[in-house]
mmCIF file of C-alpha atoms in Angstrom:
data_model
loop_
_atom_site.group_PDB
_atom_site.id
_atom_site.type_symbol
_atom_site.label_atom_id
_atom_site.label_comp_id
_atom_site.label_asym_id
_atom_site.label_seq_id
_atom_site.Cartn_x
_atom_site.Cartn_y
_atom_site.Cartn_z
ATOM 1 C CA UNK A 4 0.000 0.000 0.000
ATOM 2 C CA UNK A 5 1.188 3.517 -0.760
ATOM 3 C CA UNK A 6 1.800 6.204 1.860
ATOM 4 C CA UNK A 7 1.163 9.931 1.472
ATOM 5 C CA UNK A 8 3.616 12.449 2.922
ATOM 6 C CA UNK A 9 2.834 16.168 3.057
ATOM 7 C CA UNK A 10 5.515 18.660 4.079
ATOM 8 C CA UNK A 11 3.570 21.246 6.090
ATOM 9 C CA UNK A 12 6.421 23.754 5.746
ATOM 10 C CA UNK A 13 5.804 24.017 1.994
ATOM 11 C CA UNK A 14 2.127 23.143 1.468
ATOM 12 C CA UNK A 15 -0.062 26.212 0.934
ATOM 13 C CA UNK A 16 -3.334 24.312 0.869
ATOM 14 C CA UNK A 17 -4.161 24.746 -2.831
ATOM 15 C CA UNK A 18 -5.529 21.156 -2.836
ATOM 16 C CA UNK A 19 -4.665 20.632 -6.505
ATOM 17 C CA UNK A 20 -3.453 17.186 -5.474
ATOM 18 C CA UNK A 21 -6.969 16.259 -4.404
ATOM 19 C CA UNK A 22 -8.565 17.490 -7.617
ATOM 20 C CA UNK A 23 -6.165 15.542 -9.866
ATOM 21 C CA UNK A 24 -6.320 12.260 -7.923
ATOM 22 C CA UNK A 25 -8.243 9.869 -10.187
ATOM 23 C CA UNK A 26 -9.118 7.489 -7.326
ATOM 24 C CA UNK A 27 -9.918 10.119 -4.646
ATOM 25 C CA UNK A 28 -7.480 8.454 -2.252
ATOM 26 C CA UNK A 29 -6.699 11.817 -0.613
ATOM 27 C CA UNK A 30 -9.082 14.396 0.826
ATOM 28 C CA UNK A 31 -8.723 17.742 2.641
ATOM 29 C CA UNK A 32 -8.152 17.833 6.384
ATOM 30 C CA UNK A 33 -11.116 18.994 8.448
ATOM 31 C CA UNK A 34 -9.001 21.363 10.538
ATOM 32 C CA UNK A 35 -6.558 24.087 9.543
ATOM 33 C CA UNK A 36 -2.835 23.897 10.227
ATOM 34 C CA UNK A 37 -0.883 26.547 12.157
ATOM 35 C CA UNK A 38 -0.633 28.760 9.057
ATOM 36 C CA UNK A 39 -4.372 28.567 8.396
ATOM 37 C CA UNK A 40 -4.191 26.160 5.454
ATOM 38 C CA UNK A 41 -6.319 23.080 4.899
ATOM 39 C CA UNK A 42 -3.854 20.315 3.998
ATOM 40 C CA UNK A 43 -4.431 17.060 2.123
ATOM 41 C CA UNK A 44 -4.619 13.830 4.108
ATOM 42 C CA UNK A 45 -4.818 10.130 3.371
ATOM 43 C CA UNK A 46 -8.448 9.174 2.984
ATOM 44 C CA UNK A 47 -8.187 5.644 1.649
ATOM 45 C CA UNK A 48 -4.711 4.850 0.374
ATOM 46 C CA UNK A 49 -5.765 1.333 -0.594
ATOM 47 C CA UNK A 50 -7.336 3.083 -3.595
ATOM 48 C CA UNK A 51 -4.032 4.755 -4.541
ATOM 49 C CA UNK A 52 -2.529 3.323 -7.735
ATOM 50 C CA UNK A 53 0.762 5.196 -7.345
ATOM 51 C CA UNK A 54 0.258 7.224 -10.538
ATOM 52 C CA UNK A 55 2.062 10.228 -9.044
ATOM 53 C CA UNK A 56 -0.285 12.892 -10.450
ATOM 54 C CA UNK A 57 -0.558 14.513 -7.026
ATOM 55 C CA UNK A 58 3.228 14.756 -6.812
ATOM 56 C CA UNK A 59 3.628 16.084 -10.358
ATOM 57 C CA UNK A 60 0.934 18.729 -10.037
ATOM 58 C CA UNK A 61 1.970 20.118 -6.631
ATOM 59 C CA UNK A 62 3.298 23.641 -7.323
ATOM 60 C CA UNK A 63 5.136 23.713 -3.991
ATOM 61 C CA UNK A 64 6.810 20.278 -4.153
ATOM 62 C CA UNK A 65 5.176 19.540 -0.806
ATOM 63 C CA UNK A 66 3.700 16.101 -1.445
ATOM 64 C CA UNK A 67 5.242 12.678 -1.909
ATOM 65 C CA UNK A 68 3.858 9.182 -2.348
ATOM 66 C CA UNK A 69 5.961 6.217 -1.351
ATOM 67 C CA UNK A 70 5.321 2.507 -1.313
ATOM 68 C CA UNK A 71 5.312 0.864 2.082
ATOM 69 C CA UNK A 72 7.942 -1.814 2.514
ATOM 70 C CA UNK A 73 6.535 -5.237 3.275
#
């Protein structure tokens, strides 16, 4: 299963990653972070196919998807 990592220092909460995810594996957080941004979170990473669209489209290079080691 894949794992989502969001670097809160760089993420500005544009949520482009959520809009481009074809499987809707990530969704916005309910609460705001310390800077007042709504960040993406793992919703159901079993749906994630590892396509990397979220990573490619992030304008702030704040998101990464990695495969869990078994």
